[in-house]
Every structure is written in structure tokens, then in C-alpha cells.
XYZ file of C-alpha atoms in Angstrom:
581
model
C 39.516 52.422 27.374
C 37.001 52.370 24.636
C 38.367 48.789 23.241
C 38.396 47.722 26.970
C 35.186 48.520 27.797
C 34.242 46.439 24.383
C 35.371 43.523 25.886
C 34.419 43.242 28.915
C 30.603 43.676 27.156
C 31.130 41.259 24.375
C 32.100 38.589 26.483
C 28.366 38.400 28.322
C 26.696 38.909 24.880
C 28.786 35.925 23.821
C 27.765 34.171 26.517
C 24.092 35.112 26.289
C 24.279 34.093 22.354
C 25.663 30.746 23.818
C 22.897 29.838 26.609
C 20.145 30.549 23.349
C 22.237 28.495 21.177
C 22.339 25.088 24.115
C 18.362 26.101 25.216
C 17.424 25.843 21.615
C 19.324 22.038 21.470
C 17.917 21.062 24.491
C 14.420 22.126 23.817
C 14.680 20.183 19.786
C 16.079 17.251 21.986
C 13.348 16.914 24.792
C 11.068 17.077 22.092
C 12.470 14.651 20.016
C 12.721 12.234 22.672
C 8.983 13.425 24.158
C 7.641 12.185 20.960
C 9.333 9.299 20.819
C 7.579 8.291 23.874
C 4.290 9.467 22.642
C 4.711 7.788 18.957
C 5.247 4.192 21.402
C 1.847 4.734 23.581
C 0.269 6.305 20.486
C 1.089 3.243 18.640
C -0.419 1.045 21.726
C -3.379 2.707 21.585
C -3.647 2.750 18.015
C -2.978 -1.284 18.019
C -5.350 -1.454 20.253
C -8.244 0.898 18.320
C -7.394 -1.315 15.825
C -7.310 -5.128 17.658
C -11.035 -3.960 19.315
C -12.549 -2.965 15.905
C -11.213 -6.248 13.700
C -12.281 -8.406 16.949
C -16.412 -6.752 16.917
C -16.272 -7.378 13.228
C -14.267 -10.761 13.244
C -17.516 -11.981 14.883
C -20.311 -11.048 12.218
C -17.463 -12.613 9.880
C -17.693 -16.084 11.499
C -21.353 -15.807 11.443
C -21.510 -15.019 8.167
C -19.233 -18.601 7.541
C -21.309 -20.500 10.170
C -24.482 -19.713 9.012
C -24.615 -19.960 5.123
C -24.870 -23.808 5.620
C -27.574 -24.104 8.081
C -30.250 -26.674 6.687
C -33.395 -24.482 6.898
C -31.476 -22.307 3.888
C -30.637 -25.420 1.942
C -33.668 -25.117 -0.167
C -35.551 -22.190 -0.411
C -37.668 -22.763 -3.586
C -40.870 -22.628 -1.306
C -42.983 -19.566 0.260
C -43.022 -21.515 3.315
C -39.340 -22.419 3.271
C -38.655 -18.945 2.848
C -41.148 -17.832 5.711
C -39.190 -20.472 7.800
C -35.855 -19.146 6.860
C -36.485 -15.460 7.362
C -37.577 -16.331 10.879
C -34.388 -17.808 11.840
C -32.507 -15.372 10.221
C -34.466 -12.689 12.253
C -33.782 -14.233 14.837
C -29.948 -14.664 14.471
C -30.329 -11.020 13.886
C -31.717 -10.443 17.178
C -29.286 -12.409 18.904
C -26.058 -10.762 17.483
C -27.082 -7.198 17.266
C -26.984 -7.464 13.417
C -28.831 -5.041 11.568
C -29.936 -7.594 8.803
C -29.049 -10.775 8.044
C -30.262 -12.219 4.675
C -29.734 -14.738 2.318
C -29.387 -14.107 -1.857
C -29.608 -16.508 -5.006
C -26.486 -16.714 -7.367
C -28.474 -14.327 -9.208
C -28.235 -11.643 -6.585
C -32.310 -11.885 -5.256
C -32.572 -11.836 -1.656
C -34.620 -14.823 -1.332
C -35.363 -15.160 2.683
C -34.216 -11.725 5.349
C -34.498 -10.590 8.926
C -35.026 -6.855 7.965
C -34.382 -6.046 4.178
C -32.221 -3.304 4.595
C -30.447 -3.719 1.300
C -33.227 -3.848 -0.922
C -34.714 -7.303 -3.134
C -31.584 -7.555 -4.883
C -27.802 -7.285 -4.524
C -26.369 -8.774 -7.756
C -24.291 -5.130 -8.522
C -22.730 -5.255 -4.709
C -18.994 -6.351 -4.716
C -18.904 -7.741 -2.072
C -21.777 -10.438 -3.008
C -19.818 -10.504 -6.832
C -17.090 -11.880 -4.180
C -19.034 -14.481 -2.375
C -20.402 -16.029 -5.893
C -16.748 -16.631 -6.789
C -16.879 -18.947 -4.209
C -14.747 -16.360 -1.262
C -15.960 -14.184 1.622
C -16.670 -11.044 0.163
C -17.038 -8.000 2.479
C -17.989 -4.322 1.939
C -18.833 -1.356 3.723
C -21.418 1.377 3.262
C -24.522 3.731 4.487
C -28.019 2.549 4.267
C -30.284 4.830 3.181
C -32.521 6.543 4.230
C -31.796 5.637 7.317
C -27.950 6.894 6.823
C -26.826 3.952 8.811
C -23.419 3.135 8.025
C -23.032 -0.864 7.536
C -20.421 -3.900 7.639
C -21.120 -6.424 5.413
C -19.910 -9.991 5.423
C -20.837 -12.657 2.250
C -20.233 -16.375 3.414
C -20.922 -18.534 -0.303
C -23.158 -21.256 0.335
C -22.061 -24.197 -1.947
C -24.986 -26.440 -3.707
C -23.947 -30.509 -3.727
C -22.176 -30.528 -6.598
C -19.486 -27.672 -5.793
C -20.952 -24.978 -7.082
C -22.180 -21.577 -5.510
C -26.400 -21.701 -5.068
C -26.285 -18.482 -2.780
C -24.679 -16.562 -0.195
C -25.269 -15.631 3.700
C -24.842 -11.811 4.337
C -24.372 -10.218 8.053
C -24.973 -6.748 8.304
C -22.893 -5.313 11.239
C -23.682 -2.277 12.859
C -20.466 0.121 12.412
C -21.824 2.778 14.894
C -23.090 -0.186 17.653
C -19.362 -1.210 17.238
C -18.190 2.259 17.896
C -20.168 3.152 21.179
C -17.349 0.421 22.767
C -14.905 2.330 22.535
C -15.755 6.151 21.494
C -14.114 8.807 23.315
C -11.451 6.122 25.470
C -8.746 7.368 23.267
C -7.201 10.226 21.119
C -8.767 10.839 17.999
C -9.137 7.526 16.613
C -10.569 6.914 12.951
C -10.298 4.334 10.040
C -10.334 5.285 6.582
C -11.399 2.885 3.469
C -9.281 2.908 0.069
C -10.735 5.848 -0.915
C -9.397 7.700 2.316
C -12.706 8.795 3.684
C -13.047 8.147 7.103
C -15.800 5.517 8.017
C -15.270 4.751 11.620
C -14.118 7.156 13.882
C -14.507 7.930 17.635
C -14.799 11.239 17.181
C -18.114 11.771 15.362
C -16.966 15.070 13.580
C -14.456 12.897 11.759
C -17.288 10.395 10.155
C -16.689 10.811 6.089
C -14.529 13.239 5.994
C -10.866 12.997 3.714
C -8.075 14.984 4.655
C -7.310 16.204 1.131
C -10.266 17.503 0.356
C -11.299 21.126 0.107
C -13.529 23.192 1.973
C -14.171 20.084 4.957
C -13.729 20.940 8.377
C -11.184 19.932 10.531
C -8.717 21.203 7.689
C -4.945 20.088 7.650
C -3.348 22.807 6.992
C 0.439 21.658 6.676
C 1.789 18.462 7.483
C 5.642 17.750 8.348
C 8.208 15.853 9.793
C 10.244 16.120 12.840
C 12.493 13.793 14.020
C 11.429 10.982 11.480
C 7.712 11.668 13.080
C 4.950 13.152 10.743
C 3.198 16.221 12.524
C -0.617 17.600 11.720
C -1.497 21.418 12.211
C -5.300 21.052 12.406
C -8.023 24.196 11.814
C -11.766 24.356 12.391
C -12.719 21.877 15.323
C -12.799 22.562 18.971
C -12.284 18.856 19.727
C -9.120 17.750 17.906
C -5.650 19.249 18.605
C -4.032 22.117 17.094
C -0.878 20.462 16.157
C -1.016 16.462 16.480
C 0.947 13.571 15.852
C -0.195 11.301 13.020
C 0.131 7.702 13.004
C -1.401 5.229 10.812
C -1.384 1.087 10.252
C -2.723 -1.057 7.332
C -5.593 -3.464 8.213
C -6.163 -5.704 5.115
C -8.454 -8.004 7.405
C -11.252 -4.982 7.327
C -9.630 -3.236 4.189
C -9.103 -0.442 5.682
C -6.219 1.811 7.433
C -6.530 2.548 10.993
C -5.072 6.390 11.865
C -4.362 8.244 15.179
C -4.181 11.975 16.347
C -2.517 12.205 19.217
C -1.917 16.147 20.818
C 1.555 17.171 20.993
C 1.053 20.096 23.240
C 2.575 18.497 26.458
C 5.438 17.099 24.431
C 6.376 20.640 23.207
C 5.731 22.044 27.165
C 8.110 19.578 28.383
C 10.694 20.260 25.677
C 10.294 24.052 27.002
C 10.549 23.621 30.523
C 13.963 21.840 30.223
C 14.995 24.429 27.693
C 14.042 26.696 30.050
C 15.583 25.448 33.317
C 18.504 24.866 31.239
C 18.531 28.122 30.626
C 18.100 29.747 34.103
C 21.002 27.459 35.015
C 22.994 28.656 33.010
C 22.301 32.160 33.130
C 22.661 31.266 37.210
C 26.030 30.138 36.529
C 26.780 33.301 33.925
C 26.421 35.827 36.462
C 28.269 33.856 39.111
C 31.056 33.862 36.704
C 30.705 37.582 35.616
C 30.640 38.864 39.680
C 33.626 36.647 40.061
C 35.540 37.998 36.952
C 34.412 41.544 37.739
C 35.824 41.046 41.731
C 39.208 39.474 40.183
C 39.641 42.196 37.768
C 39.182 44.626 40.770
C 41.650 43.372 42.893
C 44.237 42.898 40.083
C 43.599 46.685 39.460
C 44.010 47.525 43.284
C 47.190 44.976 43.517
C 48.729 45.826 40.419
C 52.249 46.669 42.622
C 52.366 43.596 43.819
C 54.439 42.258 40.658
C 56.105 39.377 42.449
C 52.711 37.805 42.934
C 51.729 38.440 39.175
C 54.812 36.458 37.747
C 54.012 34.070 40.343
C 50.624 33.462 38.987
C 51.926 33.951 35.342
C 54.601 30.994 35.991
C 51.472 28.926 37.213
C 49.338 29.592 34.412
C 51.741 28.360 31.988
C 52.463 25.531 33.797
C 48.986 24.620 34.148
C 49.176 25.518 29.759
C 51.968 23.134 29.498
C 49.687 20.360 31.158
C 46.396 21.634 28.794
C 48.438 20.632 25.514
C 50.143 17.855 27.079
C 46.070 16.245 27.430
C 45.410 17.936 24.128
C 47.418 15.872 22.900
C 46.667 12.881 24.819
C 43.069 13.286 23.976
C 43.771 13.686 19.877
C 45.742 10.345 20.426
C 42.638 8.624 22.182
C 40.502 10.026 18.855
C 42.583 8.401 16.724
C 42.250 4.952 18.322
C 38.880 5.418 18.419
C 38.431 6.039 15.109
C 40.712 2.370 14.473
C 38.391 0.427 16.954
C 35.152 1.778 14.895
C 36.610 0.925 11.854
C 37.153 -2.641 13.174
C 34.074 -2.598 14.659
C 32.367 -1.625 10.948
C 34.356 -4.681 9.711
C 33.396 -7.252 12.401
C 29.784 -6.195 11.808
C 29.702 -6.691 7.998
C 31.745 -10.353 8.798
C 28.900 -11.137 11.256
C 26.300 -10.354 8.839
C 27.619 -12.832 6.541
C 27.853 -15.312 8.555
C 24.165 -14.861 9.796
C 23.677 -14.675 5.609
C 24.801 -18.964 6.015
C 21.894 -20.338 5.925
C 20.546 -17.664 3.485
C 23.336 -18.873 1.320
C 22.574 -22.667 1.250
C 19.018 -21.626 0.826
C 19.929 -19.918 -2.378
C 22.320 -22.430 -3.875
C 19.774 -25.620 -2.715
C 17.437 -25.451 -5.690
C 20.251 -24.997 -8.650
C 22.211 -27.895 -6.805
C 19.264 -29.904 -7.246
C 18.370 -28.657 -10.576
C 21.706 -29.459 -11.793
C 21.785 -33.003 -10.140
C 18.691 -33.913 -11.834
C 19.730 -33.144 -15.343
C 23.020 -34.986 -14.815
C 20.928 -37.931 -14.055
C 18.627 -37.771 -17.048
C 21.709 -36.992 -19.443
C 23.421 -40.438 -18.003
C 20.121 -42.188 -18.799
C 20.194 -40.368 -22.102
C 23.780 -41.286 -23.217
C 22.749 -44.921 -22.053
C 20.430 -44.919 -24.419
C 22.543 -43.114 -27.231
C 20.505 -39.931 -27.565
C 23.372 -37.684 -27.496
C 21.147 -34.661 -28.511
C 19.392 -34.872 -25.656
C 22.239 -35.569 -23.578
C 24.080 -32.211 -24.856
C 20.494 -30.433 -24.278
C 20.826 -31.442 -20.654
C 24.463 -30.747 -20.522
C 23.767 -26.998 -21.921
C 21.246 -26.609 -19.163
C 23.873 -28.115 -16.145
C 26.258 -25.029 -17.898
C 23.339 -22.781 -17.386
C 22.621 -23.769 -13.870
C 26.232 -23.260 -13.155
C 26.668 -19.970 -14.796
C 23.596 -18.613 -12.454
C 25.220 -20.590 -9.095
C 27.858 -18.257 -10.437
C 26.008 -15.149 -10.434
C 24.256 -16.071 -7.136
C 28.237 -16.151 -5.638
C 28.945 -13.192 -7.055
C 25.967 -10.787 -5.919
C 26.990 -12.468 -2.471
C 30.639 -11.627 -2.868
C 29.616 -8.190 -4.588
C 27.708 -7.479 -0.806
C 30.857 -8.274 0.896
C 32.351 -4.964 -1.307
C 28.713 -3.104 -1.348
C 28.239 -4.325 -4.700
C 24.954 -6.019 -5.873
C 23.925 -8.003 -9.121
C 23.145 -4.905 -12.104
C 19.679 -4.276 -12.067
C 17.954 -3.724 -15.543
C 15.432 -4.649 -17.663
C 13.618 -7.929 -17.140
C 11.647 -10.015 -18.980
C 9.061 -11.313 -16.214
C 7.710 -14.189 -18.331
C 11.059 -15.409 -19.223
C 11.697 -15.387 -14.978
C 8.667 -16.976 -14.091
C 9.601 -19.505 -16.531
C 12.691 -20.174 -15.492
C 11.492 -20.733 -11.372
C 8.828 -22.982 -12.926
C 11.168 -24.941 -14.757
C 13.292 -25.076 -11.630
C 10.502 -26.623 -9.472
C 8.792 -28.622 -12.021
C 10.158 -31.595 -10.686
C 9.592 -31.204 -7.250
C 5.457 -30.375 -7.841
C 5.575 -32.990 -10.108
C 6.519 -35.221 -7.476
C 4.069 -33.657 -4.869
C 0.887 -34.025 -7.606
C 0.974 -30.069 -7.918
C -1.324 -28.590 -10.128
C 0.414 -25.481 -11.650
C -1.525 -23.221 -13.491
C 0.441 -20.904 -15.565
C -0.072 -19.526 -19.068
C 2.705 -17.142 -20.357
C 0.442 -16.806 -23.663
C -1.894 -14.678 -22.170
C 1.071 -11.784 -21.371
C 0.661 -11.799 -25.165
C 4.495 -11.440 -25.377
C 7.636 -9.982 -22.929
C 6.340 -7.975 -19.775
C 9.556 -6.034 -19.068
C 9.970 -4.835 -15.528
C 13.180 -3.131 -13.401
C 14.599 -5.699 -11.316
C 17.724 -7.967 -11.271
C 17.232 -11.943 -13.054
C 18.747 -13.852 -10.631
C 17.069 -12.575 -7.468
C 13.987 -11.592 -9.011
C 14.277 -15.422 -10.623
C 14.938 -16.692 -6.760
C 11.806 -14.390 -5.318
C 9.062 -16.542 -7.506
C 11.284 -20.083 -6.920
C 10.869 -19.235 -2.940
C 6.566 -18.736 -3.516
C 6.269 -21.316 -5.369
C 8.175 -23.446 -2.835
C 6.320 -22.110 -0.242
C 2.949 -22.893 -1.733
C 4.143 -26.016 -2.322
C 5.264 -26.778 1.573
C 1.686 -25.124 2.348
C -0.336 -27.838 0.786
C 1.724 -31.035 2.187
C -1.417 -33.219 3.202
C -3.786 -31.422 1.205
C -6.475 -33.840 -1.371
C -6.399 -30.581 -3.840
C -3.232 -28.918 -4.709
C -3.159 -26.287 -7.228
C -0.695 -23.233 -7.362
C -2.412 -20.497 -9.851
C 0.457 -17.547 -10.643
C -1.407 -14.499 -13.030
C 0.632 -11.333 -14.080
C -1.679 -7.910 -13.995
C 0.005 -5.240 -16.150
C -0.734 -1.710 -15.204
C 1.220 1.547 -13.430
C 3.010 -1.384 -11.191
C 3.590 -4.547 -12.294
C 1.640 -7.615 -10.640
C 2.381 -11.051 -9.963
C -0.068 -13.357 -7.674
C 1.013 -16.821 -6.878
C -2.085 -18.209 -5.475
C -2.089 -21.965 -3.505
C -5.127 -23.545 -2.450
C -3.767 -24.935 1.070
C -4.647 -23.656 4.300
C -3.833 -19.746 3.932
C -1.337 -17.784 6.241
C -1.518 -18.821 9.974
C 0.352 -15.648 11.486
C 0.249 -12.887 8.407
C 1.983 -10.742 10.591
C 5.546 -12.921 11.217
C 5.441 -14.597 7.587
C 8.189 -12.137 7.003
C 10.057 -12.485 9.703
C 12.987 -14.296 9.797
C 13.312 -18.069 10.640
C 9.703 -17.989 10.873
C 8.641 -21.671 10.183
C 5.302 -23.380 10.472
C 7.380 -26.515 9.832
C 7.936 -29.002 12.489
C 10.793 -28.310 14.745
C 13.657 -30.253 13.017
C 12.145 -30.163 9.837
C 14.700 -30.365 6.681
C 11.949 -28.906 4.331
C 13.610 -25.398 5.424
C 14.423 -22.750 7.533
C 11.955 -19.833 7.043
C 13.687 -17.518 5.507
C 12.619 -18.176 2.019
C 9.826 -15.411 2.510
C 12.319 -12.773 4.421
C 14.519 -12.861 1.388
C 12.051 -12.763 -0.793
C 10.698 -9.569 1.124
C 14.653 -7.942 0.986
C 15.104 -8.820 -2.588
C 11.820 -7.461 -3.694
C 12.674 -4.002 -1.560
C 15.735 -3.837 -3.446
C 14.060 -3.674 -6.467
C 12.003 -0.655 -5.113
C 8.789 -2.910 -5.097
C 6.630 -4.203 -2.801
C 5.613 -8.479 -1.920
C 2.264 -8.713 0.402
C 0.205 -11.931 1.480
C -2.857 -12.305 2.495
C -5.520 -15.384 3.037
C -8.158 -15.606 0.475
C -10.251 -18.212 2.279
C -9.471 -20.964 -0.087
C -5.904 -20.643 0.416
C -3.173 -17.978 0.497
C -2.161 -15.691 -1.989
C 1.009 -13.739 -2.291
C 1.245 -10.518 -4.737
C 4.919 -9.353 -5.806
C 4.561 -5.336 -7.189
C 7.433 -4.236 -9.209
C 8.506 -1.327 -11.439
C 7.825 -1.525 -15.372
C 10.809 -1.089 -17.257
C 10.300 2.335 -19.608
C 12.307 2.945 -22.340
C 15.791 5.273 -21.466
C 15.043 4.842 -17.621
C 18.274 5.335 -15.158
C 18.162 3.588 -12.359
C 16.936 6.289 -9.900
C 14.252 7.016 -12.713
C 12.875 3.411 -12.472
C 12.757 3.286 -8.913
């Protein structure tokens, strides 16, 4: 009776354990897919945050640019030329909302201004160190006393013979910026390299850094959840307890634009289906336990009537034969399921490779060319009876074979999941190498190229693989070189920086980067449609191959050009491979 009486209890504490078990998955998924939906219109917004701020500031930028030339600032050797010139720069101030607009010698003395904010002299500012070297320089910071915080934008005014005489500075207005938009959105804020925040629409957020100690708001812990990082906040009434965190770069302001969105209603939804899942089911449970407690009753009060029992008995294990027979049929349908995703694996890796074509000819095209060339200049050499110099260029055909060969087989090895060993690199020896490859081809064009491996005052050594790291500075190079087709100047400056991550800039002076966000992208050409010149992907494979190597290739527009800056890992001494990356 005892063991009876067990079972018919366990079987709704079972069921109970059960109903927690599915309301627990149901609440983690309707989360889960609650913040996915709140990470997409937090994004938005914070796109958006971020496209209003760059726009308000684009425009001081552009009249920074447009004003540095003006002709009442050509020559300001005169009090009365420099009466004349701070009355039209106060009055471009006025116009624009500026707080100052001023104009500084190469020597840093602010020769003619609308206010005078910054003082009689600028030299030690960065962002003026910037504009003498000829670029747009910009800075941020808080004028004091007032304890305004300030934008500033240096356009380089250029005397007649090329040189820099001066340079225009705008000073925007950070908080008139922010009055467009404060309190429209979540917690919205931007933080500068240092990771204080300097705009924000929430003014309890101005200067303050998350890692610091003692600040209010305080993080408290951050985590992850569902591939989403989550904030728990302490000390302000006006941000969320617990808030999703988003953040995007913004190298046009130099800055990184963040988001706090509250994930309150996201957790409430999550609950309520847990919970109506829940009542449901517990709906359903005692249903089911009535009905099994009436059936148990009337087998107890028709326990006599033994013809009906084997009846039913004969039924159930009919109905048992037909359970295993779909058992079975079902464990069949599993295991040609598992066959077609198998196939399916296959036919996806296939497909790959053959979008990978015209990756392939775009990695083969410069060794093909490299080796055609020096089979024409050891003809002309053996012509002319120099066989030395016919067996150097011979030697260097065999060389451009053997790495044709090693570009085949890091494509084969992906077929298998293989890749080319990475190791230790020499990163002159590379950069080398992809200038000898497209020596001919700038020399053809009238290219400039700047490079001096003396002053890496011997072997840089970095992690990477030869070949593809080899390829990576080939495809810049070639891309500066497409950049400046038409150009009157065309120079291509490549520098290594040596420090905790390796740093190579290939510089061009040609237009600079029309869409910075889509130069990645694949088959993203700037090219004329039908073009031969290429099929933009020399920069997405650059991007993958660089990844691979655990580093990191950005580009940005210098305003003289473009430049493109390929981080990678030093080699150290005894490193395994997860130790370098």
C-alpha cells in the first residue's frame, strides 16, 4: 500500500519538477530572443546617436577647410590686417554657433580671433601639431574657467610655395550639439581613447569612466548572455538597473559611441511566457491527474470484469507493436538525416570554393606576371650572352613558382581544413618581397615608393604565415596604386612602428577612402563597371588573412590621401601558437 501510495505521489512531483524544468527554457529563450530584438533597435538608435553627432561636427570640420584660405587671412603681418581678420572671424563665429574661431602662425601664436578662448598661443595642442604637418588635426577638451567642453577642428593654411604659414581653428560647442538630441534616446554617451565619457545625453554621465573607483553610476558586474554583454548599474536614479551595453568605433570624431539600453521589459516578457507556459501546463497536469485518478477508480470498482481487461491488454500491445514499429521508422528517418547533412556540409565547403574563383586568380595574377617578366628579361639576357644574369632571373622564375606552389597548397590545405604553418616572420624580408613584386608595375605608373628597410635597423620578426602575410602588403600596395590612376603626385610611403603590436602603414597620396565603411566588403570596387584592373576583393582578403593571423588591418583617410595600418603579433622567443595569438 505504502509503495503504492509512493507512486501515485511521485508521479505529480515528477511532473511538477518537469513544468519548472520547460518554464525555466522558455523564460532563457524569450529572453534571448527579447534581446535580440532590443540589441537591433538599440543598435538603430545607437547608429543614429552616432550619424547626428559626426553630422553637427562634420560641419565645423568643413568650415574649418573652407575658411583657412579666405584672402583677408592671407597676410596678417599688420595690426590692421589682423583687426580686419578677427572681425570676420567673429563674425563666422556668430553665424555658425562656434564658440571661437581663430587663426595661429606655424609657430603656434594666435595671430587674429573671434573670442580667444584658447589663450595667445597653441603651439603644445595636438591637434594644431597636426594641422602644421600639413593634415586636419582635431581635438577635444574643457575650457577653463568657463568648464566648457570644446570640439576643435585645425584646417592648415598653405603659404605659395607649399608650405604650412598657419592654421584655421573652429571651436564647436559639444554641449550646443548635445541639446539636439538629449534625452530622445536611452542613455547615450561617447567616450574618447582614454574612456572618459565626453558627450553624453545624460548629463550625470559627462567625464565619468566605467573602471574607475569610487564614481557614481558604478558597474558593478558585467556579463554575457546569449552572445549580448549585460551592465548591472548602482548609484543613479536615471539609468537602469541592469542594461544592455552596446558600443561602435567612430574614427571620424576619435571616439567610441556606447548605449544603455534597460532590459527590464525584456526580462518581464521572458517571465510572462514562462509563466503562462507554466499555468498551461499545470492546467493540463491536473486534467491529466483527475483523469488518471477517475480511471484508476473505475478499474478498482470493475476489477471482475476480466474479459474487458484482456480486451484492453490485447489493445495496448497492439497499439505497442505499432509504437516500435514508428520507433523504428523514426531512427531510420535520423539516420538519413544525418547522410543529407553530411552532404549538405560537403556541398557547402564545394560552394565556398567555387565563390573562392576569383579569389584564386586574384592570388596567382601577380606571381604569373612576376614570373612572365623575368622570363622576358632572361631571353634578352641570354641574347646578349650574360648568362649570370640569365640564371639570376631563372632562380627567381623557380622562386616564383615554388610560392605559386605554396599559394595552391594553403588553397588545397582549406579544402582538408588545413592552412599554410604559421611562424615566425621576418616583416622586412615580406615587405621586400611585395615590393619587389610590384616594382614593375609602379614603375610603369611613375610611383613614388618610399620605403627604407634600414631604419628597422635589422629583422622585425612577427607571427604570421609568408605567403599570405607576403600577399596582404602586395594587395595595399596595389590598391594604392589603383587609387592614384590620374593623380599629378603619386607617392606610396609604407613605415613599420615596433611596439606591444606590430605596425605597418602603407600610406598613398590619392584621393583617400570614398565609402570606409564597405572597403572591406567583398567585390566592393570603385573601379568602373567592367574594369579589368580587379574585382574588389583584394582588401576582403587582405582583411581574412590578417584575422587569421590574430591581427587587425584598418583604413582611414588622412586628408592627403588614404592610409591603411596592418597590426600583427611580435614573434617572442618559445611562443606556441595559441601563446602568440
Amino acid at each position: 500500500m505504502k509503495t503504492q501510495n509512493l507512486l501515485r505521489w511521485s508521479l505529480p512531483a515528477g511532473f511538477l519538477l518537469a513544468v519548472a524544468a520547460l518554464a525555466l527554457a522558455v523564460w532563457s529563450y524569450g529572453y534571448r530572443q527579447a534581446l535580440n530584438g532590443l540589441a537591433e533597435r538599440s543598435a538603430a538608435d545607437l547608429a543614429l546617436a552616432s550619424d547626428r553627432v559626426s553630422t553637427q561636427l562634420q560641419v565645423y570640420q568643413e568650415l574649418a577647410v573652407l575658411t583657412a584660405e579666405h584672402p583677408v587671412l592671407a597676410d596678417l603681418s599688420t595690426p590692421a590686417a589682423r583687426a580686419a581678420a578677427a572681425e570676420l572671424l567673429r563674425s563666422v563665429a556668430d553665424k555658425t554657433a562656434a564658440l571661437d574661431v581663430f587663426f595661429a602662425a606655424a609657430d603656434g601664436r594666435v595671430l587674429a580671433a573671434a573670442e580667444g578662448v584658447t589663450g595667445a598661443s597653441v603651439a603644445a595642442a595636438d591637434y594644431f601639431e597636426r594641422a602644421t604637418q600639413g593634415a586636419l588635426g582635431t581635438g577635444h577638451s574643457v575650457l577653463q574657467p568657463e568648464g566648457k567642453r570644446a570640439y576643435f577642428y585645425a584646417a592648415p593654411a598653405f603659404a605659395p610655395d607649399g608650405g604650412v604659414r598657419g592654421a584655421l581653428v573652429v571651436v564647436a560647442d559639444v554641449g550646443d550639439v548635445e541639446q539636439t538630441w538629449r534625452g530622445s534616446l536611452p542613455a547615450v554617451f561617447f567616450t574618447d581613447e582614454g574612456g572618459e565619457v565626453f558627450i553624453a545625453n545624460r548629463s550625470e554621465l559627462l567625464f565619468w569612466r566605467r573602471s574607475a573607483e569610487g564614481q557614481t553610476p558604478s558597474v558593478t558586474d558585467r556579463g554575457y548572455f546569449a552572445g549580448h554583454e549585460i551592465w548591472r548599474l548602482e548609484g543613479s536614479p536615471y539609468l537602469p538597473a541592469r542594461a544592455l551595453h552596446l558600443s561602435v568605433g567612430l574614427p571620424v570624431i576619435g571616439m567610441t559611441g556606447e548605449i544603455l539600453v534597460d532590459v527590464a521589459p525584456a526580462r518581464r516578457i521572458a517571465a510572462l511566457q514562462a509563466a503562462a507556459l507554466a499555468a498551461v501546463c499545470l492546467a493540463l497536469g491536473a486534467m491529466l491527474f483527475i483523469v488518471m485518478e477517475r480511471r484508476r477508480t473505475l478499474a478498482e470498482a470493475n476489477a471482475v470484469l476480466e474479459s474487458r481487461v484482456e480486451q484492453r491488454t490485447r489493445d495496448l500491445s497492439a497499439a505497442n507493436t505499432r509504437l516500435r514499429r514508428e520507433v523504428r521508422e523514426r531512427e531510420e528517418a535520423e539516420a538519413a538525416l544525418k547522410r543529407a547533412q553530411q552532404e549538405l556540409v560537403q556541398a557547402g565547403k564545394l560552394s565556398a570554393l567555387g565563390q573562392m574563383s576569383a579569389g584564386i586568380s586574384h592570388e596567382l595574377n601577380q606571381p604569373l606576371m612576376a614570373i612572365q617578366q623575368y622570363a622576358e628579361n632572361g631571353a634578352a639576357f641570354l641574347e646578349r650572352g650574360k648568362a649570370e644574369r640569365t640564371g639570376e632571373n631563372l632562380g627567381r622564375i623557380a622562386d616564383m613558382a615554388a610560392r605559386m606552389a605554396r599559394i595552391i597548397k594553403n588553397l588545397r590545405a582549406f579544402a582538408r581544413n588545413e592552412s599554410e604553418p604559421m611562424g615566425q616572420v621576418d616583416l622586412v624580408q615580406v615587405i621586400d618581397a611585395a615590393v619587389e613584386l610590384t616594382a614593375p608595375r609602379l614603375k610603369a605608373d611613375r610611383i613614388d615608393l618610399r620605403w627604407n628597410p634600414a631604419a628597422c635597423a635589422g629583422p622585425v620578426h612577427a607571427w604570421g604565415g609568408e605567403v599570405r602575410l607576403t600577399q596582404v602588403f602586395v594587395n595595399l600596395i596595389n590598391n594604392a596604386a589603383d587609387a592614384m590612376q590620374g593623380q599629378v603626385e603619386k607617392v606610396i610611403s609604407i613605415s613599420v612602428d615596433i611596439g606591444p603590436r606590430l605596425q605597418v602603414r602603407v600610406q598613398d597620396s590619392g584621393p583617400g577612402i570614398k565609402e570606409p565603411e564597405k572597403m572591406f566588403d567583398p567585390f566592393y570596387s570603385t573601379k568602373a563597371v567592367g574594369s579589368s584592373e580587379g574585382m574588389g576583393l583584394g582588401l576582403s582578403i587582405s582583411y581574412g588573412l590578417v584575422q587569421s593571423f590574430g591581427g587587425n588591418i584598418r583604413g582611414a583617410n588622412t586628408g592627403g590621401g588614404a592610409v591603411f595600418t596592418v597590426e600583427l603579433e611580435p614573434w617572442r622567443e618559445g611562443a606556441e601558437k595559441g601563446d602568440a595569438a
